XYZ file of C-alpha atoms in Angstrom:
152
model
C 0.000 0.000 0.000
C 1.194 3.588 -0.598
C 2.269 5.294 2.571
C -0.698 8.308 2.206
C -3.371 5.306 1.448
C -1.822 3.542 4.931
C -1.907 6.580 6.935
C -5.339 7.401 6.116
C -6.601 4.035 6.585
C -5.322 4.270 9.944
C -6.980 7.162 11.241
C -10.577 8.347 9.976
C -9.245 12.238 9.617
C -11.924 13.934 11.400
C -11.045 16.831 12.621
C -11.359 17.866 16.593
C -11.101 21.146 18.362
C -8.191 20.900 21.125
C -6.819 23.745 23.177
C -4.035 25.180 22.235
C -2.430 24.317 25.711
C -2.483 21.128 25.373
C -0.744 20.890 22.017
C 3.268 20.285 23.211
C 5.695 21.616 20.272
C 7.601 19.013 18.646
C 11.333 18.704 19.192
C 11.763 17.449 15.643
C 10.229 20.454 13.817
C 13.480 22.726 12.995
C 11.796 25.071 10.095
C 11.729 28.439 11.138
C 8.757 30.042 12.391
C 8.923 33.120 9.839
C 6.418 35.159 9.097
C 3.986 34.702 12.034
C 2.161 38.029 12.058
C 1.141 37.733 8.438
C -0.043 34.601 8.945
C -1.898 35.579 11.486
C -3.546 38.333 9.553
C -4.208 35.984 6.751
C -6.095 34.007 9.055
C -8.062 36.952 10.961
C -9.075 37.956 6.912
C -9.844 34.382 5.339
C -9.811 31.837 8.660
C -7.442 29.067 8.767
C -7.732 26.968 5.446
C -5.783 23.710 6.989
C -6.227 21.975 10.291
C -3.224 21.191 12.297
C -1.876 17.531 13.052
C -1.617 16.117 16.167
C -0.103 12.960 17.506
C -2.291 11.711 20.713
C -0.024 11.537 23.851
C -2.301 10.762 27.024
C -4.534 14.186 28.204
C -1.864 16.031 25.614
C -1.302 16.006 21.906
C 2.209 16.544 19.971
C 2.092 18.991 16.876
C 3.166 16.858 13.606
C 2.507 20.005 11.491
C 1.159 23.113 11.471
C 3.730 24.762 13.750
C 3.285 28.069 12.071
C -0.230 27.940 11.944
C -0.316 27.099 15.678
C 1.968 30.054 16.578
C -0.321 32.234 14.605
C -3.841 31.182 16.157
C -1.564 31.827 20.039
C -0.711 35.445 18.360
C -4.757 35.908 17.828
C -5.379 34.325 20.972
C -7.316 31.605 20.083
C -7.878 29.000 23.012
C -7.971 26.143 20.537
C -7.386 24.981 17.165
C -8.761 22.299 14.699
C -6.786 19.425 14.530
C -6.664 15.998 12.918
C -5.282 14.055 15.774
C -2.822 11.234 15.007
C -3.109 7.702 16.635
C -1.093 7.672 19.612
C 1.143 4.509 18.167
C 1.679 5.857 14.649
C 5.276 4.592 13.577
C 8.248 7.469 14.322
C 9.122 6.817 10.522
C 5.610 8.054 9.473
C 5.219 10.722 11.898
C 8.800 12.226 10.161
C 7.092 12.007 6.550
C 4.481 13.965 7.491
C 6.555 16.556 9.335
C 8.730 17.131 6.546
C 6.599 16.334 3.677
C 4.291 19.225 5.014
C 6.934 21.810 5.799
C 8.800 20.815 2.094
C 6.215 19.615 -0.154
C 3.001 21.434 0.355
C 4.300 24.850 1.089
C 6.945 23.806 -2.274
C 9.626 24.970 -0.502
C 8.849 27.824 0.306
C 10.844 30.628 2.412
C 13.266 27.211 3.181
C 16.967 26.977 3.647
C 19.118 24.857 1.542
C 20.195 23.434 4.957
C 16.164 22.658 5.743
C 15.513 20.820 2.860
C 18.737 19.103 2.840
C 18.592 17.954 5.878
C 14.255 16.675 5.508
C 16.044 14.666 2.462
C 17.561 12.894 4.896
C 15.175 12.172 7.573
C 12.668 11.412 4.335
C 15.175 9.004 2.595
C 15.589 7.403 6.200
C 11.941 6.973 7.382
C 11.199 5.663 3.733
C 13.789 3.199 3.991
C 12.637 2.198 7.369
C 9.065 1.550 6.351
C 9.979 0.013 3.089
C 12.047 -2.618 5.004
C 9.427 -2.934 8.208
C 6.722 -3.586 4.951
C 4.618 -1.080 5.647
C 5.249 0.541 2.181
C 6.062 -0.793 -1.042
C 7.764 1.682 -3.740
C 5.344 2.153 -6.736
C 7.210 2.039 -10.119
C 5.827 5.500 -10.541
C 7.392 6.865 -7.605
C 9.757 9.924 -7.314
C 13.840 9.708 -7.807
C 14.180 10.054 -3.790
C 11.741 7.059 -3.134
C 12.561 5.156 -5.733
C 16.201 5.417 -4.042
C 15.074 4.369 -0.963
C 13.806 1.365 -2.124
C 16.738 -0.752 -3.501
C-alpha cells in the first residue's frame, strides 16, 4: 500500500477542536517560524484553510505540522485549534514524513533553507527506507527519484 493510502486508513481524519495548551511543540520540527504576524492576519481575513496535526499523547497532543499555523492562532489568541489528531502509536518513521513532507512539499519549498531541505532529504530518505524494510510501504514504479532510491 502507498504510505498516504496507509496513513489514512489508519486514522478516519476527522477533525477535533483541542486547546491550544495542550498541544506540546515538537522537538523534531526545525523550520523556522517566519512570518507569524502575516499569517496571522491571513487568518483573521480568510480563517485558517488547513487543520493542524496532532499525535495523541495521554490528556496532551504533539504537533506533527502546522507549527506556524499554531503560533499564529496563540498570536490571535485563540484558546484552541482544529486538529486531525494522530493515533497515539503511529510509527516514528511516518510521523517524520508527514513533518517534513508538510513543511517541504506542500508549502513547495517555500521561504526554506538549503540546509532545511537538505537535511528533511535525509530524515525522508531514512523513514522511507525504514518503512519500506518494516513492509509497511512498497515503492510504486511511478514513484519519485528520492523514493525510488530508498527502495533498492
Amino acid at each position: 500500500a502507498l504510505l498516504c493510502a496507509a496513513v489514512s486508513d489508519s486514522n478516519t481524519m476527522q477533525v477535533h477542536d483541542i486547546p491550544l495548551a495542550a498541544i506540546d511543540e515538537n522537538e523534531d520540527n526545525r523550520y523556522d517560524q517566519w512570518n507569524i504576524d502575516e499569517l496571522a492576519e491571513s487568518i483573521q481575513v480568510v480563517g485558517l484553510q488547513q487543520p493542524l496535526v496532532v499525535q495523541a499523547n495521554g490528556e496532551r497532543y504533539l504537533l506533527i505540522a502546522g507549527h506556524r499555523r499554531r503560533n499564529a492562532l496563540a498570536l490571535l489568541d485563540r484558546k484552541t485549534a482544529p486538529c486531525i489528531v494522530l493515533a497515539a502509536d503511529l510509527d516514528p518513521s511516518r510521523r517524520t514524513l508527514i513533518l517534513h513532507w508538510t513543511n517541504t512539499m506542500a508549502r513547495g519549498g517555500a521561504g526554506l533553507t538549503g540546509s532545511e531541505v537538505a537535511g528533511a532529504a535525509r530524515e525522508i530518505e531514512a523513514a522511507l527506507v525504514d518503512l519500506n524494510s518494516a513492509g509497511w510501504w512498497n515503492c510504486p514504479a511511478n514513484c519519485g527519484n528520492m523514493s525510488r532510491a530508498c527502495c533498492r
